[in-house]
PDB file of C-alpha atoms and ligand atoms in Angstrom:
ATOM      1  CA  MET A  82      97.072 114.727  90.059  1.00 38.00           C
ATOM      2  CA  ASN A  83      96.655 111.567  88.729  1.00 46.00           C
ATOM      3  CA  LYS A  84      96.176 108.472  90.876  1.00 52.00           C
ATOM      4  CA  THR A  85      96.193 105.158  90.672  1.00 48.00           C
ATOM      5  CA  THR A  86      93.636 102.404  91.889  1.00 45.00           C
ATOM      6  CA  GLU A  87      94.856 100.220  94.932  1.00 48.00           C
ATOM      7  CA  LEU A  88      91.082  97.979  94.020  1.00 52.00           C
ATOM      8  CA  PRO A  89      91.397  94.895  95.979  1.00 55.00           C
ATOM      9  CA  GLY A  90      93.369  92.496  93.874  1.00 49.00           C
ATOM     10  CA  ALA A  91      93.451  94.917  91.447  1.00 50.00           C
ATOM     11  CA  ARG A  92      96.298  92.494  88.351  1.00 54.00           C
ATOM     12  CA  ALA A  93      99.175  93.331  86.357  1.00 53.00           C
ATOM     13  CA  GLY A  94      96.506  93.958  83.613  1.00 74.00           C
ATOM     14  CA  VAL A  95      94.576  97.163  85.241  1.00 86.00           C
ATOM     15  CA  ALA A  96      97.182  98.097  88.590  1.00 76.00           C
ATOM     16  CA  HIS A  97      98.612 100.644  86.406  1.00 79.00           C
ATOM     17  CA  LEU A  98      95.618 102.681  85.521  1.00 84.00           C
ATOM     18  CA  ASP A  99      94.654 105.583  86.905  1.00 88.00           C
ATOM     19  CA  GLU A 100      91.584 105.779  89.152  1.00 88.00           C
ATOM     20  CA  SER A 101      89.423 108.166  86.502  1.00 90.00           C
ATOM     21  CA  ILE A 102      90.142 105.429  83.360  1.00 90.00           C
ATOM     22  CA  LEU A 103      89.421 102.493  86.024  1.00 89.00           C
ATOM     23  CA  LEU A 104      86.737 103.120  88.152  1.00 91.00           C
ATOM     24  CA  PRO A 105      83.981 104.021  85.356  1.00 92.00           C
ATOM     25  CA  GLN A 106      84.389 100.970  83.694  1.00 95.00           C
ATOM     26  CA  LEU A 107      83.325  98.815  87.323  1.00 96.00           C
ATOM     27  CA  GLY A 108      80.376  99.763  86.437  1.00 96.00           C
ATOM     28  CA  CYS A 109      80.327  98.695  82.795  1.00 97.00           C
ATOM     29  CA  PRO A 110      83.190  97.256  81.696  1.00 97.00           C
ATOM     30  CA  ALA A 111      83.900  97.431  77.958  1.00 97.00           C
ATOM     31  CA  GLY A 112      86.430  97.226  74.982  1.00 96.00           C
ATOM     32  CA  SER A 113      90.199  95.415  76.002  1.00 95.00           C
ATOM     33  CA  ILE A 114      90.183  97.149  79.332  1.00 95.00           C
ATOM     34  CA  GLY A 115      86.798  96.290  80.374  1.00 97.00           C
ATOM     35  CA  ILE A 116      88.185  92.304  79.321  1.00 97.00           C
ATOM     36  CA  ALA A 117      92.004  92.528  82.251  1.00 95.00           C
ATOM     37  CA  VAL A 118      89.035  94.708  84.544  1.00 96.00           C
ATOM     38  CA  GLY A 119      86.493  91.625  84.258  1.00 97.00           C
ATOM     39  CA  ASP A 120      90.178  89.531  85.238  1.00 96.00           C
ATOM     40  CA  MET A 121      90.598  91.634  87.751  1.00 94.00           C
ATOM     41  CA  LEU A 122      87.772  91.047  89.774  1.00 95.00           C
ATOM     42  CA  GLU A 123      86.776  87.520  88.575  1.00 96.00           C
ATOM     43  CA  HIS A 124      90.080  87.335  90.876  1.00 93.00           C
ATOM     44  CA  SER A 125      89.873  89.530  93.487  1.00 92.00           C
ATOM     45  CA  ASN A 126      85.570  88.660  93.969  1.00 96.00           C
ATOM     46  CA  ARG A 127      86.050  84.231  93.471  1.00 96.00           C
ATOM     47  CA  ALA A 128      85.615  84.333  96.641  1.00 96.00           C
ATOM     48  CA  VAL A 129      82.469  86.510  97.701  1.00 98.00           C
ATOM     49  CA  ILE A 130      80.890  85.035  94.394  1.00 98.00           C
ATOM     50  CA  GLU A 131      81.497  81.938  95.769  1.00 98.00           C
ATOM     51  CA  ALA A 132      80.067  82.344  99.245  1.00 98.00           C
ATOM     52  CA  SER A 133      76.809  84.181  97.667  1.00 98.00           C
ATOM     53  CA  PHE A 134      76.229  80.827  95.728  1.00 98.00           C
ATOM     54  CA  GLU A 135      76.465  78.645  98.493  1.00 98.00           C
ATOM     55  CA  PHE A 136      74.009  80.970 100.255  1.00 98.00           C
ATOM     56  CA  LEU A 137      72.244  80.461  97.051  1.00 98.00           C
ATOM     57  CA  ASP A 138      71.559  76.656  98.140  1.00 98.00           C
ATOM     58  CA  LEU A 139      70.579  75.577  94.811  1.00 98.00           C
ATOM     59  CA  HIS A 140      68.815  72.310  93.899  1.00 98.00           C
ATOM     60  CA  ALA A 141      68.937  70.028  90.999  1.00 98.00           C
ATOM     61  CA  ASN A 142      66.844  71.348  88.140  1.00 98.00           C
ATOM     62  CA  GLU A 143      66.378  74.513  89.053  1.00 98.00           C
ATOM     63  CA  ARG A 144      66.674  77.533  87.027  1.00 98.00           C
ATOM     64  CA  ILE A 145      68.751  80.363  87.983  1.00 98.00           C
ATOM     65  CA  LEU A 146      69.239  83.832  87.483  1.00 99.00           C
ATOM     66  CA  GLU A 147      72.655  86.596  87.478  1.00 99.00           C
ATOM     67  CA  VAL A 148      71.965  89.710  87.093  1.00 99.00           C
ATOM     68  CA  GLY A 149      75.503  91.303  86.876  1.00 98.00           C
ATOM     69  CA  LEU A 150      78.182  88.145  86.330  1.00 98.00           C
ATOM     70  CA  GLY A 151      81.122  89.699  84.988  1.00 98.00           C
ATOM     71  CA  ASN A 152      82.950  87.480  82.426  1.00 98.00           C
ATOM     72  CA  GLY A 153      81.632  84.208  83.337  1.00 98.00           C
ATOM     73  CA  ALA A 154      84.350  82.363  84.679  1.00 98.00           C
ATOM     74  CA  HIS A 155      82.275  81.206  87.742  1.00 98.00           C
ATOM     75  CA  VAL A 156      79.832  79.615  85.670  1.00 98.00           C
ATOM     76  CA  PRO A 157      81.266  76.346  86.388  1.00 98.00           C
ATOM     77  CA  PHE A 158      81.123  76.244  89.556  1.00 98.00           C
ATOM     78  CA  VAL A 159      77.188  77.313  89.570  1.00 98.00           C
ATOM     79  CA  LEU A 160      76.750  74.110  87.538  1.00 98.00           C
ATOM     80  CA  ASP A 161      78.503  72.513  90.194  1.00 98.00           C
ATOM     81  CA  GLN A 162      76.143  72.657  92.787  1.00 98.00           C
ATOM     82  CA  ALA A 163      73.060  70.729  91.609  1.00 98.00           C
ATOM     83  CA  HIS A 164      72.695  68.399  89.096  1.00 98.00           C
ATOM     84  CA  GLY A 165      70.231  70.063  86.233  1.00 98.00           C
ATOM     85  CA  VAL A 166      70.680  74.237  87.377  1.00 98.00           C
ATOM     86  CA  HIS A 167      70.054  75.829  84.586  1.00 98.00           C
ATOM     87  CA  TYR A 168      71.951  79.295  84.402  1.00 98.00           C
ATOM     88  CA  THR A 169      71.452  82.490  82.487  1.00 99.00           C
ATOM     89  CA  GLY A 170      73.377  85.575  82.882  1.00 98.00           C
ATOM     90  CA  VAL A 171      72.028  89.230  82.218  1.00 98.00           C
ATOM     91  CA  ASP A 172      75.136  91.640  82.161  1.00 98.00           C
ATOM     92  CA  ILE A 173      74.499  95.510  80.714  1.00 98.00           C
ATOM     93  CA  SER A 174      78.210  95.080  79.718  1.00 98.00           C
ATOM     94  CA  PRO A 175      78.162  93.860  75.659  1.00 98.00           C
ATOM     95  CA  THR A 176      81.592  93.047  76.173  1.00 98.00           C
ATOM     96  CA  MET A 177      81.250  90.998  79.265  1.00 98.00           C
ATOM     97  CA  ILE A 178      78.679  89.021  77.692  1.00 98.00           C
ATOM     98  CA  ALA A 179      80.506  88.317  74.970  1.00 98.00           C
ATOM     99  CA  VAL A 180      83.558  87.236  77.306  1.00 98.00           C
ATOM    100  CA  ALA A 181      80.756  84.623  78.689  1.00 98.00           C
ATOM    101  CA  ARG A 182      79.867  83.311  75.692  1.00 98.00           C
ATOM    102  CA  CYS A 183      83.122  82.251  74.946  1.00 98.00           C
ATOM    103  CA  ARG A 184      84.423  81.008  78.420  1.00 98.00           C
ATOM    104  CA  ASN A 185      81.029  78.475  78.372  1.00 98.00           C
ATOM    105  CA  ALA A 186      80.248  78.045  75.113  1.00 98.00           C
ATOM    106  CA  ALA A 187      80.251  74.573  75.362  1.00 98.00           C
ATOM    107  CA  TYR A 188      77.381  74.985  77.889  1.00 98.00           C
ATOM    108  CA  VAL A 189      75.964  77.071  75.571  1.00 98.00           C
ATOM    109  CA  ARG A 190      75.560  74.836  73.423  1.00 98.00           C
ATOM    110  CA  GLU A 191      74.842  71.783  75.774  1.00 98.00           C
ATOM    111  CA  GLY A 192      71.509  74.544  76.644  1.00 98.00           C
ATOM    112  CA  ARG A 193      72.184  74.331  79.928  1.00 98.00           C
ATOM    113  CA  VAL A 194      73.529  78.333  79.838  1.00 98.00           C
ATOM    114  CA  ALA A 195      72.132  81.236  78.041  1.00 98.00           C
ATOM    115  CA  PHE A 196      73.764  84.844  78.433  1.00 98.00           C
ATOM    116  CA  GLU A 197      72.026  87.886  77.807  1.00 98.00           C
ATOM    117  CA  THR A 198      72.844  91.744  77.388  1.00 98.00           C
ATOM    118  CA  ALA A 199      70.083  93.923  79.406  1.00 98.00           C
ATOM    119  CA  ASP A 200      69.579  95.750  81.625  1.00 98.00           C
ATOM    120  CA  VAL A 201      68.084  94.552  84.532  1.00 98.00           C
ATOM    121  CA  VAL A 202      65.207  96.614  84.701  1.00 98.00           C
ATOM    122  CA  ALA A 203      64.047  95.604  81.412  1.00 98.00           C
ATOM    123  CA  MET A 204      65.330  92.089  80.968  1.00 98.00           C
ATOM    124  CA  PRO A 205      64.305  89.892  78.375  1.00 98.00           C
ATOM    125  CA  PHE A 206      62.225  87.101  80.485  1.00 98.00           C
ATOM    126  CA  SER A 207      58.683  85.853  80.835  1.00 98.00           C
ATOM    127  CA  ASN A 208      57.280  86.586  84.393  1.00 98.00           C
ATOM    128  CA  ALA A 209      58.268  84.309  86.689  1.00 98.00           C
ATOM    129  CA  SER A 210      61.135  82.679  84.523  1.00 98.00           C
ATOM    130  CA  PHE A 211      63.205  81.347  87.158  1.00 99.00           C
ATOM    131  CA  ASP A 212      62.921  79.281  91.079  1.00 98.00           C
ATOM    132  CA  LYS A 213      66.329  81.700  92.538  1.00 99.00           C
ATOM    133  CA  ALA A 214      67.779  85.091  91.094  1.00 99.00           C
ATOM    134  CA  ILE A 215      71.346  86.682  92.277  1.00 99.00           C
ATOM    135  CA  THR A 216      73.041  89.667  91.529  1.00 99.00           C
ATOM    136  CA  ILE A 217      77.126  90.194  92.982  1.00 98.00           C
ATOM    137  CA  ASN A 218      78.495  93.501  92.781  1.00 98.00           C
ATOM    138  CA  SER A 219      76.127  95.572  91.176  1.00 98.00           C
ATOM    139  CA  THR A 220      73.559  97.237  93.008  1.00 98.00           C
ATOM    140  CA  TYR A 221      76.127  99.765  93.174  1.00 98.00           C
ATOM    141  CA  PHE A 222      75.974 100.696  90.114  1.00 97.00           C
ATOM    142  CA  TRP A 223      72.455 100.685  89.236  1.00 98.00           C
ATOM    143  CA  PRO A 224      70.335 104.420  88.874  1.00 97.00           C
ATOM    144  CA  LYS A 225      67.364 103.000  90.966  1.00 98.00           C
ATOM    145  CA  LEU A 226      68.237  99.743  93.436  1.00 98.00           C
ATOM    146  CA  ALA A 227      64.020  99.456  94.063  1.00 98.00           C
ATOM    147  CA  ALA A 228      63.249  99.567  90.760  1.00 98.00           C
ATOM    148  CA  GLY A 229      65.835  96.924  89.384  1.00 98.00           C
ATOM    149  CA  LEU A 230      65.069  94.407  92.304  1.00 98.00           C
ATOM    150  CA  LYS A 231      61.685  94.948  90.974  1.00 98.00           C
ATOM    151  CA  GLY A 232      62.557  93.877  87.842  1.00 98.00           C
ATOM    152  CA  MET A 233      64.297  90.714  88.954  1.00 98.00           C
ATOM    153  CA  ARG A 234      61.190  90.377  91.097  1.00 98.00           C
ATOM    154  CA  ARG A 235      59.150  90.314  88.279  1.00 98.00           C
ATOM    155  CA  VAL A 236      61.305  87.695  86.732  1.00 98.00           C
ATOM    156  CA  LEU A 237      60.776  85.272  89.952  1.00 98.00           C
ATOM    157  CA  ARG A 238      58.182  82.899  90.747  1.00 98.00           C
ATOM    158  CA  VAL A 239      56.586  82.919  93.453  1.00 98.00           C
ATOM    159  CA  ASP A 240      58.383  81.994  96.582  1.00 98.00           C
ATOM    160  CA  GLY A 241      61.268  82.411  94.555  1.00 98.00           C
ATOM    161  CA  THR A 242      64.656  82.641  96.453  1.00 98.00           C
ATOM    162  CA  LEU A 243      67.141  86.518  95.764  1.00 99.00           C
ATOM    163  CA  VAL A 244      70.288  86.166  96.924  1.00 99.00           C
ATOM    164  CA  ILE A 245      72.411  90.017  96.770  1.00 99.00           C
ATOM    165  CA  ALA A 246      75.629  90.633  97.521  1.00 98.00           C
ATOM    166  CA  ALA A 247      76.919  93.980  98.683  1.00 98.00           C
ATOM    167  CA  ILE A 248      80.398  95.121 100.481  1.00 97.00           C
ATOM    168  CA  THR A 249      78.955  96.964 103.761  1.00 97.00           C
ATOM    169  CA  PRO A 250      79.720 100.434 104.202  1.00 96.00           C
ATOM    170  CA  ASP A 251      82.506 100.221 106.864  1.00 95.00           C
ATOM    171  CA  ALA A 252      84.361  97.898 104.209  1.00 94.00           C
ATOM    172  CA  ALA A 253      83.813 100.438 101.278  1.00 93.00           C
ATOM    173  CA  VAL A 254      85.037 103.517 103.470  1.00 90.00           C
ATOM    174  CA  GLU A 255      88.449 103.009 101.732  1.00 80.00           C
ATOM    175  CA  LEU A 256      87.190 103.213  98.142  1.00 84.00           C
ATOM    176  CA  PRO A 257      86.246 105.608  96.259  1.00 86.00           C
ATOM    177  CA  PHE A 258      83.279 104.735  94.782  1.00 86.00           C
ATOM    178  CA  ALA A 259      81.368 108.011  95.848  1.00 84.00           C
ATOM    179  CA  ASP A 260      83.302 110.596  93.696  1.00 88.00           C
ATOM    180  CA  TYR A 261      82.345 107.969  90.751  1.00 91.00           C
ATOM    181  CA  GLY A 262      78.751 108.147  91.513  1.00 88.00           C
ATOM    182  CA  PHE A 263      78.034 104.278  93.100  1.00 94.00           C
ATOM    183  CA  ALA A 264      76.032 103.497  95.611  1.00 96.00           C
ATOM    184  CA  VAL A 265      77.073 101.551  98.780  1.00 97.00           C
ATOM    185  CA  HIS A 266      74.021 100.553 100.759  1.00 98.00           C
ATOM    186  CA  ASP A 267      73.435 100.275 104.667  1.00 98.00           C
ATOM    187  CA  ALA A 268      71.571  97.296 105.746  1.00 98.00           C
ATOM    188  CA  ALA A 269      68.194  99.045 106.008  1.00 98.00           C
ATOM    189  CA  THR A 270      68.491 100.195 102.762  1.00 98.00           C
ATOM    190  CA  LEU A 271      69.159  97.064 100.753  1.00 98.00           C
ATOM    191  CA  GLU A 272      65.834  96.264 103.469  1.00 98.00           C
ATOM    192  CA  ALA A 273      63.857  98.531 102.202  1.00 98.00           C
ATOM    193  CA  ALA A 274      63.879  98.282  98.586  1.00 98.00           C
ATOM    194  CA  CYS A 275      63.533  94.715  98.750  1.00 98.00           C
ATOM    195  CA  ALA A 276      60.167  94.981 100.572  1.00 98.00           C
ATOM    196  CA  ALA A 277      58.880  97.640  97.713  1.00 98.00           C
ATOM    197  CA  ALA A 278      59.637  95.898  95.022  1.00 98.00           C
ATOM    198  CA  GLY A 279      57.741  92.961  96.780  1.00 98.00           C
ATOM    199  CA  PHE A 280      59.601  90.265  98.864  1.00 98.00           C
ATOM    200  CA  GLY A 281      59.764  89.495 101.997  1.00 98.00           C
ATOM    201  CA  ASP A 282      61.451  87.154 104.134  1.00 98.00           C
ATOM    202  CA  ILE A 283      64.438  89.328 104.173  1.00 98.00           C
ATOM    203  CA  GLY A 284      66.904  88.048 106.205  1.00 98.00           C
ATOM    204  CA  ILE A 285      70.507  90.121 106.019  1.00 98.00           C
ATOM    205  CA  THR A 286      73.927  87.922 107.280  1.00 98.00           C
ATOM    206  CA  ARG A 287      77.655  89.384 106.765  1.00 98.00           C
ATOM    207  CA  TYR A 288      80.497  87.648 105.595  1.00 98.00           C
ATOM    208  CA  LEU A 289      84.186  88.796 105.881  1.00 97.00           C
ATOM    209  CA  GLU A 290      86.347  87.799 102.494  1.00 95.00           C
ATOM    210  CA  PRO A 291      89.266  85.308 103.364  1.00 94.00           C
ATOM    211  CA  LEU A 292      92.807  86.450 104.264  1.00 89.00           C
ATOM    212  CA  ALA A 293      94.221  86.249 100.173  1.00 81.00           C
ATOM    213  CA  ASN A 294      98.113  85.854  99.501  1.00 77.00           C
ATOM    214  CA  PRO A 295      99.185  88.085  99.522  1.00 76.00           C
ATOM    215  CA  PRO A 296      96.901  90.227 101.343  1.00 75.00           C
ATOM    216  CA  GLN A 297      94.992  92.289 100.079  1.00 75.00           C
ATOM    217  CA  GLU A 298      96.023  95.916  99.986  1.00 73.00           C
ATOM    218  CA  THR A 299      93.316  97.320 101.075  1.00 71.00           C
ATOM    219  CA  GLY A 300      92.351  94.213 104.021  1.00 81.00           C
ATOM    220  CA  GLN A 301      89.662  91.712 104.261  1.00 91.00           C
ATOM    221  CA  ARG A 302      86.730  93.523 103.243  1.00 93.00           C
ATOM    222  CA  GLU A 303      82.598  92.303 104.520  1.00 97.00           C
ATOM    223  CA  PHE A 304      79.944  91.809 102.502  1.00 98.00           C
ATOM    224  CA  TYR A 305      76.025  91.757 103.457  1.00 98.00           C
ATOM    225  CA  LEU A 306      74.778  88.592 101.855  1.00 98.00           C
ATOM    226  CA  LEU A 307      71.448  89.424 101.376  1.00 99.00           C
ATOM    227  CA  ARG A 308      68.271  86.661 100.939  1.00 98.00           C
ATOM    228  CA  ALA A 309      64.596  87.264 100.315  1.00 98.00           C
ATOM    229  CA  VAL A 310      61.965  85.531  99.330  1.00 98.00           C
ATOM    230  CA  ALA A 311      59.468  86.755  96.483  1.00 98.00           C
ATOM    231  CA  GLY A 312      55.561  87.043  97.714  1.00 98.00           C
TER     232      GLY A 312
HETATM  233  C1  SAM B 146      82.213  95.295  90.138  1.00 97.65           C
HETATM  234  S1  SAM B 146      81.225  94.527  88.213  1.00 97.65           S
HETATM  235  C2  SAM B 146      80.863  92.749  89.343  1.00 97.65           C
HETATM  236  C3  SAM B 146      80.805  91.381  88.913  1.00 97.65           C
HETATM  237  C4  SAM B 146      80.816  90.034  89.424  1.00 97.65           C
HETATM  238  N1  SAM B 146      79.623  90.340  89.861  1.00 97.65           N
HETATM  239  C5  SAM B 146      81.564  90.308  90.114  1.00 97.65           C
HETATM  240  O1  SAM B 146      81.648  90.371  91.593  1.00 97.65           O
HETATM  241  O2  SAM B 146      82.819  90.790  90.297  1.00 97.65           O
HETATM  242  C6  SAM B 146      79.720  94.871  88.052  1.00 97.65           C
HETATM  243  C7  SAM B 146      78.727  94.521  86.777  1.00 97.65           C
HETATM  244  O3  SAM B 146      77.257  95.137  87.141  1.00 97.65           O
HETATM  245  C8  SAM B 146      76.800  95.166  85.750  1.00 97.65           C
HETATM  246  N2  SAM B 146      75.942  96.060  85.718  1.00 97.65           N
HETATM  247  C9  SAM B 146      75.812  97.224  86.087  1.00 97.65           C
HETATM  248  N3  SAM B 146      74.429  97.962  86.152  1.00 97.65           N
HETATM  249  C10 SAM B 146      74.052  96.853  85.756  1.00 97.65           C
HETATM  250  C11 SAM B 146      72.640  96.671  85.310  1.00 97.65           C
HETATM  251  N4  SAM B 146      71.738  98.322  85.964  1.00 97.65           N
HETATM  252  N5  SAM B 146      72.077  96.009  84.746  1.00 97.65           N
HETATM  253  C12 SAM B 146      72.887  94.229  84.130  1.00 97.65           C
HETATM  254  N6  SAM B 146      73.755  94.531  84.691  1.00 97.65           N
HETATM  255  C13 SAM B 146      74.455  95.559  84.986  1.00 97.65           C
HETATM  256  C14 SAM B 146      78.257  95.698  84.805  1.00 97.65           C
HETATM  257  O4  SAM B 146      78.443  95.780  83.175  1.00 97.65           O
HETATM  258  C15 SAM B 146      79.658  94.591  85.935  1.00 97.65           C
HETATM  259  O5  SAM B 146      79.898  93.276  84.642  1.00 97.65           O
END
């Protein structure tokens, strides 16, 4: 029997889709369905995205990398965090990168923002290109967590800051992630992978998203916010 999804914040564009079509799209949104998925994620994840960037604590003129950015609707919010910030967004999905470039075309022209289609393990940047790096709701889809984090470590400068935002296993219990091969990591696994990738001073806190209006069908989700320093 077909199952429709009850993903948090599912909007009209994707709410009717069968779970078997929608769920694989989360790991690499593609085509017109992917654009609708990006739109759904933009709204349903807005609160945790903004909380994660506030946790990253941007300062003037810093070079910021985001891996798995989705459709880039939040980039203006990021640029507002501190004067002269330069933002680079990477996503494995060509569809998401095309949408992000289109939505942020003026910032791209001004040279404040850049986007690249790439896998976290093979990003086309020199070592130590960034002061801070962040990834939100993306680690679930990486085949090897520590390898992805090594990719992020390589492009961060020594003493650069990493932030990971990821749903907690308890909050993901109702979501059919495992059925589609997605990995929801517990805090110890995230911490160990960061250490293996060359990060230190690892701290993890929890973030409970606010109640939406109308309220989320799945209830409020809880996320880990992990911060670490590149050694
Ligand atoms: C569920 S979406 C999250 C988007 C946004 N960060 C949010 O929280 O709404 C996951 C994103 O990570 C990207 N992604 C998955 N695996 C990736 C990888 N190995 N390297 C880079 N991006 C990846 C997907 O294409 C997708 O845009």
